[in-house]
Amino acid sequence: MDYYELINEAIMSGDTGKTIRYTREAVSLKYPPEKVLKDGLIKGINIVSDKFKYEDVLIPEVLMSTRALHAGLRALQPYIQSKDKKKGVKIVIGTVYGDLHDIGKNIVKILLTTLNVEIIDLGVDVSVNDFVEAVEKEKPDILMMSSLLTTTINEMKLVITELEKRGLRDKVTIFIGGGPVRETFRKQIGADYYIEEAIELRDYIKDNLDKFNKSKKEKGKNKKDK
């Protein structure tokens, strides 16, 4: 059994101590940190998420696995953290109204912290008004909305519609994600991006930080010109 599988099992059993230990040992044995992240920690929590979806595990077990994941990510963070300390990009993130799931959102949030971007987490069950007010007050470059239930994904459209009404839609780039979300839905509601995998999302933000910073500067310039 390799260290990826050991980390998978530690996450699945919710064993925080073993998750930290195996993560550190893997890195010390020259396992690539990015693969420890993807094939160890993320794969482990994805297995738990799939089991939860089909009611094969209970909420307390999911919470234990989530805590183990967070501990493993903290142990791994120094090895995957961006060297760029500038926090030029601001991100508002939250799970939509009616949805209390936060595993996916929290994974994305923790991965994004490795980029040293500024993250404002609105939590779960976030109303349309709370999303819109956060955009208005915080003036983020990016808004990220998550939904794990088919009954709540239309909240994303309501947020975008309200942003349009208040003249805020063109001031922010919108990412959406979650189990029932697909690219066709993104197009239907007018969001900017849907990226299925959390690591791919993190990598996209990482590779395009300059673009988001440039977009921010252009918005500020346009505002001064008016």
CSV table of N, CA and C in Angstrom, one decimal, residues 109-183:
chain,number,residue,atom,x,y,z
A,109,LYS,N,-12.0,26.6,-0.8
A,109,LYS,CA,-11.5,27.7,0.0
A,109,LYS,C,-10.1,27.4,0.5
A,110,ILE,N,-9.9,26.2,1.0
A,110,ILE,CA,-8.5,25.8,1.5
A,110,ILE,C,-7.5,25.8,0.4
A,111,LEU,N,-7.9,25.2,-0.8
A,111,LEU,CA,-7.0,25.2,-1.9
A,111,LEU,C,-6.6,26.6,-2.3
A,112,LEU,N,-7.6,27.5,-2.3
A,112,LEU,CA,-7.3,28.9,-2.8
A,112,LEU,C,-6.4,29.6,-1.8
A,113,THR,N,-6.4,29.2,-0.5
A,113,THR,CA,-5.5,29.9,0.4
A,113,THR,C,-4.1,29.7,0.1
A,114,THR,N,-3.8,28.6,-0.7
A,114,THR,CA,-2.4,28.4,-1.1
A,114,THR,C,-1.9,29.4,-2.1
A,115,LEU,N,-2.8,30.2,-2.6
A,115,LEU,CA,-2.5,31.2,-3.6
A,115,LEU,C,-2.3,32.6,-2.9
A,116,ASN,N,-2.6,32.7,-1.7
A,116,ASN,CA,-2.5,34.0,-0.9
A,116,ASN,C,-3.5,35.0,-1.5
A,117,VAL,N,-4.6,34.6,-2.1
A,117,VAL,CA,-5.6,35.5,-2.4
A,117,VAL,C,-6.4,35.8,-1.2
A,118,GLU,N,-7.2,36.9,-1.2
A,118,GLU,CA,-8.0,37.3,-0.1
A,118,GLU,C,-9.4,36.6,-0.3
A,119,ILE,N,-9.8,35.8,0.8
A,119,ILE,CA,-11.1,35.1,0.6
A,119,ILE,C,-12.1,35.5,1.7
A,120,ILE,N,-13.3,35.8,1.3
A,120,ILE,CA,-14.3,36.2,2.3
A,120,ILE,C,-15.4,35.1,2.2
A,121,ASP,N,-15.5,34.3,3.2
A,121,ASP,CA,-16.4,33.1,3.2
A,121,ASP,C,-17.7,33.5,3.9
A,122,LEU,N,-18.8,33.5,3.1
A,122,LEU,CA,-20.1,33.8,3.6
A,122,LEU,C,-20.8,32.6,4.3
A,123,GLY,N,-20.2,31.4,4.2
A,123,GLY,CA,-20.8,30.3,4.8
A,123,GLY,C,-21.8,29.5,4.0
A,124,VAL,N,-22.8,28.9,4.6
A,124,VAL,CA,-23.8,28.2,3.9
A,124,VAL,C,-25.1,28.9,4.1
A,125,ASP,N,-26.1,28.4,3.3
A,125,ASP,CA,-27.5,28.9,3.4
A,125,ASP,C,-27.5,30.5,3.2
A,126,VAL,N,-26.7,30.9,2.2
A,126,VAL,CA,-26.5,32.4,1.9
A,126,VAL,C,-27.7,32.9,1.0
A,127,SER,N,-28.4,33.9,1.5
A,127,SER,CA,-29.5,34.4,0.7
A,127,SER,C,-29.0,35.2,-0.5
A,128,VAL,N,-29.9,35.5,-1.4
A,128,VAL,CA,-29.6,36.3,-2.6
A,128,VAL,C,-29.1,37.6,-2.1
A,129,ASN,N,-29.8,38.2,-1.2
A,129,ASN,CA,-29.5,39.6,-0.7
A,129,ASN,C,-28.1,39.6,-0.1
A,130,ASP,N,-27.7,38.6,0.7
A,130,ASP,CA,-26.4,38.5,1.3
A,130,ASP,C,-25.3,38.4,0.3
A,131,PHE,N,-25.5,37.6,-0.7
A,131,PHE,CA,-24.5,37.5,-1.8
A,131,PHE,C,-24.3,38.9,-2.5
A,132,VAL,N,-25.4,39.5,-2.8
A,132,VAL,CA,-25.4,40.8,-3.6
A,132,VAL,C,-24.8,41.9,-2.7
A,133,GLU,N,-25.2,41.9,-1.4
A,133,GLU,CA,-24.6,42.9,-0.5
A,133,GLU,C,-23.1,42.7,-0.3
A,134,ALA,N,-22.6,41.5,-0.3
A,134,ALA,CA,-21.2,41.2,-0.2
A,134,ALA,C,-20.5,41.7,-1.4
A,135,VAL,N,-21.0,41.5,-2.6
A,135,VAL,CA,-20.4,42.0,-3.8
A,135,VAL,C,-20.4,43.6,-3.8
A,136,GLU,N,-21.4,44.2,-3.3
A,136,GLU,CA,-21.5,45.6,-3.3
A,136,GLU,C,-20.6,46.2,-2.2
A,137,LYS,N,-20.5,45.6,-1.1
A,137,LYS,CA,-19.6,46.1,0.0
A,137,LYS,C,-18.1,45.7,-0.2
A,138,GLU,N,-17.8,44.5,-0.6
A,138,GLU,CA,-16.4,44.0,-0.6
A,138,GLU,C,-15.8,44.3,-2.0
A,139,LYS,N,-16.6,44.5,-3.0
A,139,LYS,CA,-16.1,44.7,-4.3
A,139,LYS,C,-15.0,43.7,-4.7
A,140,PRO,N,-15.4,42.4,-4.7
A,140,PRO,CA,-14.5,41.3,-5.0
A,140,PRO,C,-14.3,41.2,-6.5
A,141,ASP,N,-13.2,40.6,-6.9
A,141,ASP,CA,-12.9,40.3,-8.3
A,141,ASP,C,-13.7,39.1,-8.7
A,142,ILE,N,-13.9,38.2,-7.8
A,142,ILE,CA,-14.5,36.9,-8.1
A,142,ILE,C,-15.6,36.6,-7.1
A,143,LEU,N,-16.7,36.1,-7.6
A,143,LEU,CA,-17.8,35.5,-6.7
A,143,LEU,C,-17.9,34.1,-7.0
A,144,MET,N,-17.8,33.2,-6.0
A,144,MET,CA,-18.0,31.8,-6.2
A,144,MET,C,-19.2,31.3,-5.4
A,145,MET,N,-20.1,30.6,-6.1
A,145,MET,CA,-21.3,30.1,-5.5
A,145,MET,C,-21.3,28.6,-5.7
A,146,SER,N,-21.7,27.9,-4.6
A,146,SER,CA,-21.8,26.4,-4.5
A,146,SER,C,-23.2,25.9,-4.2
A,147,SER,N,-23.6,24.8,-4.8
A,147,SER,CA,-24.8,24.2,-4.5
A,147,SER,C,-24.7,22.7,-4.7
A,148,LEU,N,-25.1,21.9,-3.7
A,148,LEU,CA,-25.1,20.4,-3.7
A,148,LEU,C,-26.4,19.8,-4.0
A,149,LEU,N,-27.5,20.6,-4.1
A,149,LEU,CA,-28.8,20.1,-4.2
A,149,LEU,C,-29.5,20.7,-5.5
A,150,THR,N,-30.1,19.8,-6.2
A,150,THR,CA,-30.8,20.2,-7.4
A,150,THR,C,-32.0,21.2,-7.1
A,151,THR,N,-32.5,21.2,-5.9
A,151,THR,CA,-33.5,22.1,-5.5
A,151,THR,C,-33.1,23.5,-5.2
A,152,THR,N,-31.7,23.7,-5.1
A,152,THR,CA,-31.2,25.0,-4.7
A,152,THR,C,-30.4,25.7,-5.8
A,153,ILE,N,-30.1,25.0,-6.9
A,153,ILE,CA,-29.2,25.6,-7.9
A,153,ILE,C,-29.7,26.8,-8.5
A,154,ASN,N,-31.1,26.9,-8.6
A,154,ASN,CA,-31.7,28.1,-9.2
A,154,ASN,C,-31.4,29.4,-8.4
A,155,GLU,N,-31.0,29.2,-7.2
A,155,GLU,CA,-30.7,30.4,-6.4
A,155,GLU,C,-29.5,31.2,-7.0
A,156,MET,N,-28.6,30.4,-7.7
A,156,MET,CA,-27.5,31.1,-8.4
A,156,MET,C,-28.0,32.0,-9.5
A,157,LYS,N,-29.0,31.6,-10.2
A,157,LYS,CA,-29.6,32.5,-11.2
A,157,LYS,C,-30.3,33.7,-10.6
A,158,LEU,N,-30.9,33.5,-9.4
A,158,LEU,CA,-31.5,34.7,-8.7
A,158,LEU,C,-30.5,35.7,-8.3
A,159,VAL,N,-29.3,35.2,-7.9
A,159,VAL,CA,-28.2,36.1,-7.5
A,159,VAL,C,-27.7,36.9,-8.7
A,160,ILE,N,-27.5,36.2,-9.8
A,160,ILE,CA,-27.1,36.9,-11.0
A,160,ILE,C,-28.1,37.9,-11.5
A,161,THR,N,-29.4,37.6,-11.4
A,161,THR,CA,-30.4,38.5,-11.8
A,161,THR,C,-30.4,39.7,-11.0
A,162,GLU,N,-30.3,39.5,-9.7
A,162,GLU,CA,-30.2,40.7,-8.7
A,162,GLU,C,-29.0,41.6,-8.9
A,163,LEU,N,-27.9,40.9,-9.2
A,163,LEU,CA,-26.7,41.7,-9.5
A,163,LEU,C,-26.9,42.6,-10.8
A,164,GLU,N,-27.5,42.0,-11.8
A,164,GLU,CA,-27.8,42.7,-13.0
A,164,GLU,C,-28.7,43.9,-12.7
A,165,LYS,N,-29.8,43.7,-11.8
A,165,LYS,CA,-30.7,44.8,-11.5
A,165,LYS,C,-30.0,46.0,-10.8
A,166,ARG,N,-29.0,45.6,-10.0
A,166,ARG,CA,-28.3,46.7,-9.2
A,166,ARG,C,-27.0,47.2,-10.0
A,167,GLY,N,-26.8,46.8,-11.2
A,167,GLY,CA,-25.7,47.3,-12.0
A,167,GLY,C,-24.4,46.8,-11.5
A,168,LEU,N,-24.4,45.6,-10.9
A,168,LEU,CA,-23.1,45.0,-10.3
A,168,LEU,C,-22.6,43.8,-11.1
A,169,ARG,N,-23.4,43.3,-12.0
A,169,ARG,CA,-23.0,42.1,-12.7
A,169,ARG,C,-21.7,42.2,-13.5
A,170,ASP,N,-21.4,43.3,-14.2
A,170,ASP,CA,-20.2,43.4,-14.9
A,170,ASP,C,-19.0,43.8,-14.1
A,171,LYS,N,-19.2,43.9,-12.8
A,171,LYS,CA,-18.1,44.3,-11.9
A,171,LYS,C,-17.4,43.0,-11.2
A,172,VAL,N,-17.9,41.8,-11.5
A,172,VAL,CA,-17.4,40.7,-10.8
A,172,VAL,C,-17.5,39.5,-11.8
A,173,THR,N,-16.5,38.6,-11.6
A,173,THR,CA,-16.4,37.3,-12.4
A,173,THR,C,-17.0,36.2,-11.6
A,174,ILE,N,-18.0,35.5,-12.1
A,174,ILE,CA,-18.7,34.5,-11.3
A,174,ILE,C,-18.4,33.1,-11.7
A,175,PHE,N,-18.0,32.3,-10.7
A,175,PHE,CA,-17.7,30.9,-10.8
A,175,PHE,C,-18.8,30.2,-10.1
A,176,ILE,N,-19.3,29.1,-10.6
A,176,ILE,CA,-20.3,28.2,-9.9
A,176,ILE,C,-19.8,26.8,-9.9
A,177,GLY,N,-20.3,26.1,-8.9
A,177,GLY,CA,-19.9,24.7,-8.8
A,177,GLY,C,-20.8,23.9,-7.8
A,178,GLY,N,-20.6,22.6,-7.8
A,178,GLY,CA,-21.4,21.7,-6.9
A,178,GLY,C,-21.9,20.5,-7.7
A,179,GLY,N,-22.4,19.5,-7.0
A,179,GLY,CA,-22.8,18.2,-7.6
A,179,GLY,C,-23.7,18.3,-8.8
A,180,PRO,N,-24.8,19.1,-8.7
A,180,PRO,CA,-25.8,19.1,-9.8
A,180,PRO,C,-25.4,20.1,-10.9
A,181,VAL,N,-24.4,20.9,-10.7
A,181,VAL,CA,-24.0,22.0,-11.7
A,181,VAL,C,-23.3,21.4,-12.9
A,182,ARG,N,-23.7,21.9,-14.0
A,182,ARG,CA,-23.0,21.5,-15.3
A,182,ARG,C,-22.7,22.7,-16.2
A,183,GLU,N,-21.9,22.5,-17.2
A,183,GLU,CA,-21.6,23.6,-18.1
A,183,GLU,C,-22.8,24.2,-18.8
